[in-house]
Coordinates of C-alpha atoms in Angstrom, one line a residue:
Chain A
M1 CA 8.1 -8.8 55.3
A2 CA 11.6 -10.1 55.2
D3 CA 14.1 -8.5 57.6
L4 CA 15.5 -5.3 56.0
D5 CA 19.0 -4.0 56.6
D6 CA 19.4 -0.3 57.6
Q7 CA 20.0 0.8 54.0
Q8 CA 16.9 -1.0 52.8
T9 CA 14.8 0.5 55.6
A10 CA 16.2 4.0 55.0
A11 CA 15.4 3.8 51.2
Q12 CA 12.0 2.4 51.8
S13 CA 11.2 5.1 54.3
W14 CA 12.4 7.9 52.0
F15 CA 10.3 6.7 49.1
R16 CA 7.2 6.6 51.3
Q17 CA 7.9 10.1 52.6
L18 CA 8.5 11.4 49.1
R19 CA 5.2 9.8 48.1
D20 CA 3.4 11.6 50.9
D21 CA 5.0 14.9 50.0
I22 CA 4.3 14.7 46.3
C23 CA 0.7 13.6 46.9
A24 CA 0.2 16.6 49.3
A25 CA 1.7 19.0 46.8
L26 CA -0.6 17.8 44.0
E27 CA -3.7 17.8 46.3
A28 CA -2.8 21.4 47.3
I29 CA -2.9 22.3 43.6
E30 CA -6.3 20.7 43.3
D31 CA -7.5 22.9 46.1
D32 CA -5.9 26.1 44.8
I33 CA -7.3 26.1 41.3
G34 CA -10.9 26.5 42.5
G35 CA -13.6 26.5 40.0
P36 CA -16.2 23.9 39.2
G37 CA -15.9 20.3 40.4
E38 CA -14.4 19.0 43.6
P39 CA -10.7 19.1 44.3
G40 CA -9.2 15.7 43.5
R41 CA -7.9 13.4 46.3
F42 CA -5.6 10.5 46.1
V43 CA -7.2 7.1 46.7
R44 CA -4.8 4.4 47.9
T45 CA -4.9 0.7 47.1
A46 CA -2.5 -1.8 48.5
W47 CA -1.4 -4.9 46.7
E48 CA 0.7 -7.9 47.6
R49 CA 3.2 -9.7 45.4
P50 CA 2.5 -13.4 45.3
D51 CA 5.8 -15.3 45.6
P52 CA 6.2 -19.1 45.5
S53 CA 8.6 -18.8 48.4
G54 CA 6.1 -17.0 50.6
D55 CA 6.1 -13.3 51.4
G56 CA 7.1 -11.4 48.3
G57 CA 6.3 -7.9 49.5
G58 CA 3.9 -5.5 47.7
G59 CA 3.1 -1.9 47.2
V60 CA 0.6 0.9 47.4
M61 CA -0.9 2.7 44.4
S62 CA -2.2 6.2 45.0
V63 CA -4.4 7.5 42.2
L64 CA -6.0 11.0 41.9
K65 CA -8.6 12.0 39.3
G66 CA -9.2 15.6 39.7
R67 CA -9.6 19.1 38.1
V68 CA -6.0 19.9 37.3
F69 CA -4.8 16.3 37.2
E70 CA -7.0 14.2 34.9
K71 CA -5.1 11.2 36.2
A72 CA -2.1 11.2 38.6
G73 CA -0.7 8.0 39.9
V74 CA 2.1 7.6 42.5
N75 CA 3.2 4.0 43.3
I76 CA 5.5 2.8 46.0
S77 CA 6.6 -0.8 46.3
T78 CA 9.0 -3.0 48.2
V79 CA 9.3 -6.4 46.7
H80 CA 11.7 -9.3 47.2
G81 CA 12.1 -12.9 46.1
S82 CA 14.1 -14.8 43.5
F83 CA 14.3 -14.2 39.8
S84 CA 13.6 -17.1 37.5
P85 CA 16.9 -18.6 36.3
E86 CA 16.3 -17.3 32.8
F87 CA 15.6 -13.8 34.1
A88 CA 18.5 -13.8 36.6
K89 CA 21.0 -13.8 33.7
Q90 CA 19.7 -10.4 32.6
I91 CA 20.0 -8.8 36.0
N92 CA 23.1 -7.1 37.4
G93 CA 24.6 -9.4 40.0
A94 CA 21.9 -12.0 39.9
D95 CA 23.4 -14.7 37.7
A96 CA 25.1 -16.6 40.6
D97 CA 22.4 -15.9 43.3
P98 CA 18.9 -15.0 41.9
R99 CA 17.6 -13.4 45.1
F100 CA 16.6 -9.8 44.9
F101 CA 15.2 -6.9 46.8
A102 CA 13.7 -3.7 45.2
T103 CA 12.1 -0.7 46.7
G104 CA 11.1 2.4 44.9
I105 CA 8.6 5.1 43.8
S106 CA 7.1 5.6 40.4
L107 CA 4.8 8.3 39.3
V108 CA 3.0 9.4 36.1
I109 CA 0.9 12.6 35.9
H110 CA -1.5 13.3 33.1
P111 CA -2.9 16.8 33.5
A112 CA -6.3 17.8 32.0
N113 CA -5.1 21.1 30.5
P114 CA -3.0 20.6 27.4
N115 CA -0.9 23.6 28.5
V116 CA 0.3 21.8 31.6
P117 CA 3.0 19.2 30.9
A118 CA 2.6 15.6 31.8
A119 CA 5.4 14.2 33.8
H120 CA 7.1 11.0 34.9
M121 CA 9.5 10.3 37.8
N122 CA 10.8 7.2 39.4
T123 CA 13.6 6.3 41.7
R124 CA 14.5 2.9 43.1
M125 CA 17.1 0.9 45.0
L126 CA 17.9 -2.6 43.9
V127 CA 19.7 -5.3 45.8
T128 CA 21.1 -8.6 44.3
T129 CA 24.6 -9.6 45.1
K130 CA 25.2 -6.0 44.1
R131 CA 23.4 -2.9 45.3
W132 CA 22.5 0.1 43.2
F133 CA 20.1 3.0 42.5
G134 CA 18.3 4.0 39.4
G135 CA 15.7 6.4 38.3
G136 CA 15.1 9.8 36.7
G137 CA 12.5 12.4 35.9
D138 CA 11.2 13.6 32.5
L139 CA 8.7 16.1 31.2
N140 CA 6.1 15.1 28.6
P141 CA 4.3 18.2 27.4
S142 CA 2.0 17.8 24.4
H143 CA 2.6 21.5 23.8
P144 CA 6.2 22.1 24.8
D145 CA 7.1 25.5 26.3
D146 CA 10.8 26.3 25.9
A147 CA 11.0 28.2 29.2
Q148 CA 9.5 25.3 31.1
T149 CA 11.7 22.8 29.4
A150 CA 14.7 24.9 30.3
A151 CA 13.6 25.3 33.9
F152 CA 13.1 21.6 34.3
H153 CA 16.5 20.8 32.9
A154 CA 18.1 23.6 35.0
A155 CA 16.7 22.2 38.1
Y156 CA 18.0 18.7 37.4
K157 CA 21.4 20.1 36.3
A158 CA 21.7 21.9 39.6
T159 CA 20.9 18.7 41.5
C160 CA 23.3 16.7 39.4
D161 CA 26.1 19.2 39.6
A162 CA 25.8 19.3 43.4
H163 CA 26.7 15.6 43.4
D164 CA 29.0 15.0 40.5
P165 CA 30.0 17.4 37.7
G166 CA 29.7 14.6 35.1
Y167 CA 26.2 13.4 36.1
Y168 CA 24.0 15.9 34.3
E169 CA 25.4 15.5 30.8
K170 CA 25.6 11.7 31.3
F171 CA 22.1 11.3 32.6
R172 CA 20.5 13.8 30.3
A173 CA 22.0 12.0 27.3
W174 CA 20.8 8.7 28.8
A175 CA 17.2 10.0 29.0
E176 CA 17.5 11.3 25.4
E177 CA 18.5 7.8 24.3
Y178 CA 16.0 6.0 26.4
F179 CA 12.9 8.0 25.4
W180 CA 13.6 7.8 21.7
I181 CA 10.7 6.1 19.8
P182 CA 12.2 4.6 16.7
H183 CA 9.0 3.9 14.8
R184 CA 7.9 7.5 15.2
G185 CA 11.3 9.0 14.6
R186 CA 10.9 11.3 17.7
H187 CA 11.3 11.4 21.4
R188 CA 8.7 10.9 24.1
G189 CA 8.7 14.3 25.8
V190 CA 11.4 16.9 26.2
G191 CA 13.7 14.8 28.3
G192 CA 15.1 15.2 31.8
I193 CA 17.5 12.7 33.3
F194 CA 17.7 8.9 33.5
Y195 CA 20.2 6.7 35.3
D196 CA 20.6 3.1 36.3
H197 CA 23.2 0.9 38.1
L198 CA 24.4 3.8 40.1
D199 CA 27.0 2.3 42.5
S200 CA 29.8 4.8 43.0
G201 CA 31.2 2.8 45.9
D202 CA 29.7 5.3 48.4
W203 CA 26.2 4.1 49.2
A204 CA 25.3 7.2 51.2
A205 CA 26.3 9.5 48.4
D206 CA 24.3 7.5 45.9
F207 CA 21.3 7.5 48.2
A208 CA 21.6 11.2 48.8
F209 CA 21.7 11.8 45.0
T210 CA 18.6 9.6 44.5
Q211 CA 16.8 11.5 47.3
A212 CA 17.8 14.8 45.6
V213 CA 16.4 13.5 42.2
G214 CA 13.0 12.9 43.9
A215 CA 13.1 16.2 45.8
T216 CA 13.9 18.1 42.7
F217 CA 10.8 16.7 41.0
R218 CA 8.7 17.5 44.2
D219 CA 9.9 21.1 44.2
T220 CA 10.0 21.8 40.5
Y221 CA 7.0 20.1 38.8
P222 CA 4.3 21.7 41.0
R223 CA 5.7 25.1 40.1
L224 CA 5.5 24.4 36.4
V225 CA 1.9 23.2 36.8
R226 CA 0.9 26.4 38.7
E227 CA 2.4 28.5 35.9
K228 CA 0.1 27.0 33.3
M229 CA -3.0 25.5 34.9
G230 CA -5.1 28.7 34.6
L231 CA -4.6 29.1 30.9
A232 CA -7.5 28.6 28.5
F233 CA -7.2 26.0 25.8
T234 CA -8.9 25.2 22.6
P235 CA -10.6 21.9 21.5
E236 CA -7.8 21.6 18.9
Q237 CA -5.2 21.7 21.7
R238 CA -7.1 19.0 23.6
L239 CA -7.2 16.8 20.5
E240 CA -3.4 17.3 20.1
Q241 CA -2.9 16.4 23.7
L242 CA -5.0 13.2 23.2
R243 CA -2.9 12.2 20.2
Y244 CA 0.3 12.9 22.1
R245 CA -0.9 10.6 24.8
G246 CA -1.3 7.9 22.2
L247 CA 2.4 8.3 21.5
Y248 CA 3.0 8.1 25.2
A249 CA 1.1 4.9 25.5
E250 CA 3.0 3.4 22.5
F251 CA 6.3 4.2 24.1
N252 CA 5.3 2.6 27.4
L253 CA 3.7 -0.5 25.9
V254 CA 6.3 -1.2 23.2
Y255 CA 9.6 0.1 24.6
D256 CA 9.5 1.0 28.3
R257 CA 11.6 -1.6 30.0
G258 CA 9.8 -1.3 33.4
T259 CA 6.5 -1.8 31.7
T260 CA 7.3 -4.7 29.4
F261 CA 9.5 -6.4 32.0
G262 CA 6.8 -6.1 34.6
L263 CA 3.9 -7.3 32.4
K264 CA 5.8 -10.3 31.1
T265 CA 7.0 -11.4 34.5
G266 CA 3.8 -11.3 36.4
G267 CA 4.1 -7.9 38.1
N268 CA 1.0 -6.1 39.4
T269 CA -0.8 -5.1 36.2
D270 CA -2.8 -2.3 37.7
A271 CA 0.3 -0.7 39.2
I272 CA 2.4 -1.1 36.1
L273 CA -0.3 0.2 33.7
M274 CA -1.2 3.1 36.0
S275 CA 1.1 5.0 33.7
L276 CA -1.3 4.8 30.8
P277 CA -3.2 8.0 29.9
P278 CA -6.9 8.3 31.1
E279 CA -7.9 9.1 27.5
A280 CA -5.9 8.8 24.2
R281 CA -6.6 9.1 20.5
W282 CA -5.2 7.5 17.4
D283 CA -7.3 9.1 14.7
Chain B
M1 CA 8.2 -4.1 -8.8
A2 CA 10.1 -7.4 -9.1
D3 CA 8.8 -9.9 -11.5
L4 CA 6.1 -12.0 -9.8
D5 CA 5.3 -15.5 -10.6
D6 CA 1.8 -16.6 -11.4
Q7 CA 1.0 -17.6 -7.8
Q8 CA 2.3 -14.3 -6.4
T9 CA 0.3 -12.4 -9.0
A10 CA -2.9 -14.3 -8.3
A11 CA -2.6 -13.8 -4.5
Q12 CA -1.9 -10.1 -4.9
S13 CA -4.8 -9.7 -7.2
W14 CA -7.1 -11.5 -4.9
F15 CA -6.1 -9.4 -1.9
R16 CA -6.7 -6.2 -3.9
Q17 CA -10.2 -7.4 -5.0
L18 CA -11.1 -8.4 -1.5
R19 CA -10.0 -5.0 -0.3
D20 CA -12.3 -3.4 -2.9
D21 CA -15.2 -5.6 -2.0
I22 CA -14.9 -5.1 1.8
C23 CA -14.5 -1.3 1.4
A24 CA -17.6 -1.3 -0.8
A25 CA -19.6 -3.3 1.8
L26 CA -18.6 -1.0 4.6
E27 CA -19.4 2.2 2.5
A28 CA -22.8 0.7 1.7
I29 CA -23.4 0.4 5.4
E30 CA -22.4 4.0 5.9
D31 CA -25.0 5.0 3.3
D32 CA -27.7 2.8 4.7
I33 CA -27.7 3.9 8.3
G34 CA -28.8 7.4 7.3
G35 CA -29.2 10.0 10.1
P36 CA -27.0 13.0 10.8
G37 CA -23.5 13.4 9.4
E38 CA -22.1 12.4 6.1
P39 CA -21.6 8.7 5.1
G40 CA -18.0 7.8 5.6
R41 CA -15.8 7.1 2.6
F42 CA -12.4 5.3 2.5
V43 CA -9.4 7.5 1.8
R44 CA -6.5 5.8 0.2
T45 CA -2.8 6.5 0.9
A46 CA -0.1 4.7 -0.9
W47 CA 3.3 4.0 0.7
E48 CA 6.6 2.6 -0.6
R49 CA 8.9 0.3 1.3
P50 CA 12.5 1.6 1.3
D51 CA 14.9 -1.2 0.6
P52 CA 18.7 -1.0 0.5
S53 CA 18.7 -3.2 -2.6
G54 CA 16.3 -0.9 -4.5
D55 CA 12.6 -1.6 -5.1
G56 CA 11.1 -3.1 -1.9
G57 CA 7.4 -2.8 -2.9
G58 CA 4.8 -1.0 -0.8
G59 CA 1.2 -0.9 0.0
V60 CA -2.0 1.1 0.1
M61 CA -3.9 2.1 3.3
S62 CA -7.6 2.7 3.1
V63 CA -9.1 4.5 6.1
L64 CA -12.7 5.4 6.7
K65 CA -14.0 7.6 9.5
G66 CA -17.7 7.6 9.4
R67 CA -21.0 7.3 11.1
V68 CA -21.1 3.5 11.8
F69 CA -17.4 3.0 11.6
E70 CA -15.6 5.4 13.9
K71 CA -12.4 4.1 12.3
A72 CA -12.0 1.4 9.7
G73 CA -8.7 0.6 8.1
V74 CA -8.0 -1.8 5.3
N75 CA -4.4 -2.3 4.2
I76 CA -3.0 -4.2 1.3
S77 CA 0.7 -4.6 0.7
T78 CA 3.2 -6.4 -1.4
V79 CA 6.8 -6.2 -0.2
H80 CA 10.0 -8.0 -1.0
G81 CA 13.6 -7.8 -0.2
S82 CA 16.0 -9.6 2.1
F83 CA 15.7 -10.1 5.9
S84 CA 18.6 -9.1 8.0
P85 CA 20.8 -12.1 8.9
E86 CA 19.6 -12.0 12.5
F87 CA 16.0 -11.8 11.5
A88 CA 16.3 -14.5 8.8
K89 CA 17.0 -17.1 11.5
Q90 CA 13.5 -16.5 12.9
I91 CA 11.7 -16.9 9.6
N92 CA 10.5 -20.2 8.1
G93 CA 12.8 -21.1 5.2
A94 CA 14.9 -17.9 5.3
D95 CA 18.0 -19.1 7.2
A96 CA 19.9 -20.2 4.1
D97 CA 18.5 -17.5 1.7
P98 CA 17.2 -14.3 3.3
R99 CA 15.1 -13.2 0.4
F100 CA 11.4 -12.9 0.9
F101 CA 8.2 -11.9 -0.8
A102 CA 5.0 -11.1 1.1
T103 CA 1.6 -10.0 -0.1
G104 CA -1.5 -9.6 2.0
I105 CA -4.5 -7.8 3.4
S106 CA -5.0 -6.6 6.9
L107 CA -8.0 -4.8 8.4
V108 CA -9.2 -3.5 11.7
I109 CA -12.6 -2.0 12.3
H110 CA -13.6 0.1 15.3
P111 CA -17.4 0.9 15.2
A112 CA -18.8 3.9 16.9
N113 CA -21.7 2.1 18.5
P114 CA -20.7 -0.2 21.5
N115 CA -23.3 -2.7 20.4
V116 CA -21.5 -3.3 17.1
P117 CA -18.5 -5.6 17.5
A118 CA -15.0 -4.4 16.5
A119 CA -13.3 -6.9 14.2
H120 CA -9.9 -7.9 12.7
M121 CA -9.0 -9.9 9.7
N122 CA -5.9 -10.5 7.8
T123 CA -4.6 -13.0 5.3
R124 CA -1.3 -13.2 3.5
M125 CA 1.0 -15.3 1.3
L126 CA 4.7 -15.5 2.2
V127 CA 7.5 -16.7 0.0
T128 CA 11.1 -17.5 1.2
T129 CA 12.7 -20.8 0.1
K130 CA 9.3 -22.0 1.3
R131 CA 5.8 -20.7 0.4
W132 CA 2.8 -20.6 2.7
F133 CA -0.4 -18.8 3.7
G134 CA -1.4 -17.4 7.1
G135 CA -4.2 -15.3 8.5
G136 CA -7.5 -15.4 10.3
G137 CA -10.4 -13.4 11.5
D138 CA -11.6 -12.5 15.0
L139 CA -14.4 -10.6 16.6
N140 CA -13.7 -8.0 19.3
P141 CA -17.0 -6.8 20.8
S142 CA -16.8 -4.6 23.9
H143 CA -20.3 -6.0 24.7
P144 CA -20.3 -9.6 23.5
D145 CA -23.5 -11.0 22.2
D146 CA -23.7 -14.8 22.3
A147 CA -25.8 -15.1 19.2
Q148 CA -23.3 -13.0 17.2
T149 CA -20.3 -14.8 18.6
A150 CA -22.0 -18.1 17.6
A151 CA -22.8 -16.9 14.1
F152 CA -19.3 -15.7 13.5
H153 CA -17.8 -19.0 14.6
A154 CA -20.4 -20.9 12.6
A155 CA -19.4 -19.1 9.5
Y156 CA -15.8 -19.8 9.9
K157 CA -16.5 -23.4 10.9
A158 CA -18.4 -23.9 7.7
T159 CA -15.6 -22.4 5.7
C160 CA -13.0 -24.5 7.4
D161 CA -15.0 -27.7 7.2
A162 CA -15.4 -27.2 3.4
H163 CA -11.6 -27.4 3.1
D164 CA -10.4 -29.8 5.8
P165 CA -12.4 -31.4 8.7
G166 CA -9.5 -30.6 11.1
Y167 CA -9.1 -27.0 10.3
Y168 CA -11.7 -25.4 12.4
E169 CA -10.8 -26.9 15.8
K170 CA -7.1 -26.4 15.1
F171 CA -7.4 -22.8 13.9
R172 CA -10.1 -21.8 16.5
A173 CA -7.7 -23.1 19.3
W174 CA -4.8 -21.2 17.7
A175 CA -6.8 -18.0 17.9
E176 CA -7.7 -18.7 21.5
E177 CA -4.1 -19.1 22.4
Y178 CA -2.9 -16.2 20.3
F179 CA -5.3 -13.6 21.6
W180 CA -4.7 -14.4 25.3
I181 CA -3.5 -11.4 27.3
P182 CA -1.5 -12.8 30.2
H183 CA -1.2 -9.6 32.2
R184 CA -5.0 -9.2 32.1
G185 CA -5.9 -12.9 32.5
R186 CA -8.3 -12.6 29.6
H187 CA -8.6 -12.8 25.9
R188 CA -8.8 -10.0 23.4
G189 CA -12.2 -10.6 21.9
V190 CA -14.4 -13.6 21.5
G191 CA -12.1 -15.4 19.0
G192 CA -12.4 -16.7 15.5
I193 CA -9.6 -18.5 13.7
F194 CA -5.9 -18.0 13.3
Y195 CA -3.5 -19.9 11.1
D196 CA 0.1 -19.7 9.9
H197 CA 2.6 -21.6 7.8
L198 CA -0.2 -23.3 5.9
D199 CA 1.5 -25.4 3.3
S200 CA -0.4 -28.6 2.7
G201 CA 1.6 -29.4 -0.4
D202 CA -1.4 -28.2 -2.6
W203 CA -0.9 -24.5 -3.2
A204 CA -4.1 -24.1 -5.1
A205 CA -6.1 -25.7 -2.2
D206 CA -4.3 -23.5 0.4
F207 CA -5.0 -20.4 -1.7
A208 CA -8.6 -21.4 -2.1
F209 CA -8.9 -21.7 1.7
T210 CA -7.2 -18.3 2.3
Q211 CA -9.6 -16.8 -0.2
A212 CA -12.5 -18.4 1.6
V213 CA -11.3 -17.0 4.9
G214 CA -11.4 -13.5 3.5
A215 CA -14.7 -14.0 1.7
T216 CA -16.2 -15.4 4.9
F217 CA -15.3 -12.2 6.7
R218 CA -16.6 -10.1 3.8
D219 CA -20.0 -11.9 3.9
T220 CA -20.4 -12.3 7.6
Y221 CA -19.2 -9.2 9.4
P222 CA -21.4 -6.7 7.5
R223 CA -24.4 -8.7 8.5
L224 CA -23.4 -8.6 12.2
V225 CA -23.0 -4.8 11.9
R226 CA -26.4 -4.3 10.3
E227 CA -28.1 -6.3 13.1
K228 CA -26.8 -3.9 15.7
M229 CA -26.0 -0.6 14.2
G230 CA -29.4 0.9 14.9
L231 CA -29.5 0.1 18.6
A232 CA -29.4 2.9 21.1
F233 CA -26.6 2.9 23.7
T234 CA -25.8 4.6 27.0
P235 CA -22.9 6.8 28.0
E236 CA -21.9 3.9 30.3
Q237 CA -21.7 1.5 27.4
R238 CA -19.5 4.0 25.5
L239 CA -17.2 4.2 28.5
E240 CA -16.9 0.5 28.6
Q241 CA -16.2 0.4 24.9
L242 CA -13.4 2.9 25.3
R243 CA -11.9 0.9 28.2
Y244 CA -12.2 -2.3 26.1
R245 CA -10.3 -0.5 23.3
G246 CA -7.5 0.2 25.9
L247 CA -7.2 -3.5 26.3
Y248 CA -7.2 -3.9 22.5
A249 CA -4.3 -1.4 22.2
E250 CA -2.4 -3.2 25.0
F251 CA -2.6 -6.5 23.2
N252 CA -1.5 -5.0 19.9
L253 CA 1.4 -3.0 21.3
V254 CA 2.7 -5.6 23.8
Y255 CA 1.9 -9.0 22.2
D256 CA 0.8 -8.8 18.6
R257 CA 3.6 -10.3 16.5
G258 CA 2.7 -8.4 13.4
T259 CA 2.8 -5.1 15.2
T260 CA 5.9 -5.6 17.3
F261 CA 7.7 -7.3 14.4
G262 CA 6.7 -4.5 12.1
L263 CA 7.6 -1.6 14.4
K264 CA 11.0 -3.0 15.4
T265 CA 12.0 -3.8 11.8
G266 CA 11.2 -0.5 10.1
G267 CA 7.8 -1.4 8.7
N268 CA 5.5 1.4 7.7
T269 CA 4.4 2.8 11.0
D270 CA 1.2 4.4 9.9
A271 CA 0.0 1.2 8.2
I272 CA 1.0 -1.0 11.2
L273 CA -0.6 1.3 13.8
M274 CA -3.8 1.8 11.7
S275 CA -5.0 -1.0 14.0
L276 CA -5.1 1.3 17.1
P277 CA -8.4 2.6 18.3
P278 CA -9.5 6.1 17.4
E279 CA -10.2 6.8 21.1
A280 CA -9.4 4.7 24.2
R281 CA -9.4 5.1 27.9
W282 CA -7.4 3.8 30.8
D283 CA -9.2 5.5 33.7

């Protein structure tokens, strides 16, 4: 591993801790639901990033297949190297010097019960000749519940407001734009927040906000799951969930920048496609 | 509908006839397998292409959900209009004059039994200031059978050889390149042929070849289906089939030019995504 500066080390450590906390929260839910089957446990798989220049870093996938969570994946990674010249042009601050460092966490949760919302969260720190944070969290229910949608947004609004009064409206609108699926004329999910290139000039404040975005997910999503995981559901609801997951896969494979960017630039395929649903239908 | 010249009318009529013949062949298979459930029948849905200049043509989707074919879709379409200026630059012969005409057939078949290969075929005629044919056929078994792969290729080789001794090797290699999935380090399926911009200077010969490509599929694929459709299969084979279909969906949504081109340019979403599998797994 290349030498990391204090900010890089701090960010990397936070994402690892957040991963541990979220995995523990989801495993506790697996325990608490009881019933038939064994409680799901995360299985970790490490990967390394090949880099022509030598050490390129890598990551750890954590995947759980359980009773409440049909498939939950939580990835952390810390990678570094040089962008290709063509690619460097597209990246903030990399046109003159193509070297980069990135550390982050990315998670996607596909619950078994159609009443329980699927969810996505990721936060990351990027370093080129510039340095910034990005990320967000969004809720993806196949059967939206207005109260849960409102609670999810309220949690993120409170987190945003504690850092900057303009953040929530800006980042909510950004998610609304980002998760639009033109060919379906609808959004993926019921939104949340999305932000990128966050560099206010105060690194500590931006890091604190990014930590808060992760912590908000950690503290909010498990509560939404627990509210719904005991509800009965019909075969018709399951079918609708599987069709909704088809839409989710379409978005990720056609539009999601992290996915298409990653696949086309030799990223770790298993980690990138961890986001895809365990089962989906187009029928 | 705009006035069509004789070549456009002939091509459109052929694609419609081929659609009828292939649908009939697949419905006959649905009848012949017997057993529980009703034999599947194609259901047709027409669509129109909105065009700022008025009539933009349209198409007809034919979809069957049956006993042998979990989902089979056969689309024909005849569309015309003008490419956007940005788009016209990417299209053969459209840079000076953006008007285009396209007529074709496209089909994707996802059988229920993992022993029966999935398959894809499409052929089309394009007219800008130039005029050409394109298309191909390829086999997509989740459980490849060497004899069936050889038979499929032999049929296309015979068809190609009857028209030009160089076609088979050229078009086989083109399919091999086209259906490569970089992020998985493997191909979608076991190949077939793929060609585009076919304009030998002899329109009648090129049309005859394109007709033969369609007829070869019509005459070969049903035979392969009948060889395998009675075989028993295990739950493990079904699981492998569903995972293979995930790969198929990845290819179509990330790389397939017809799909990504269509989705991003306002094509008919239902017709374009008819290719997606009825059920798929990423687990």
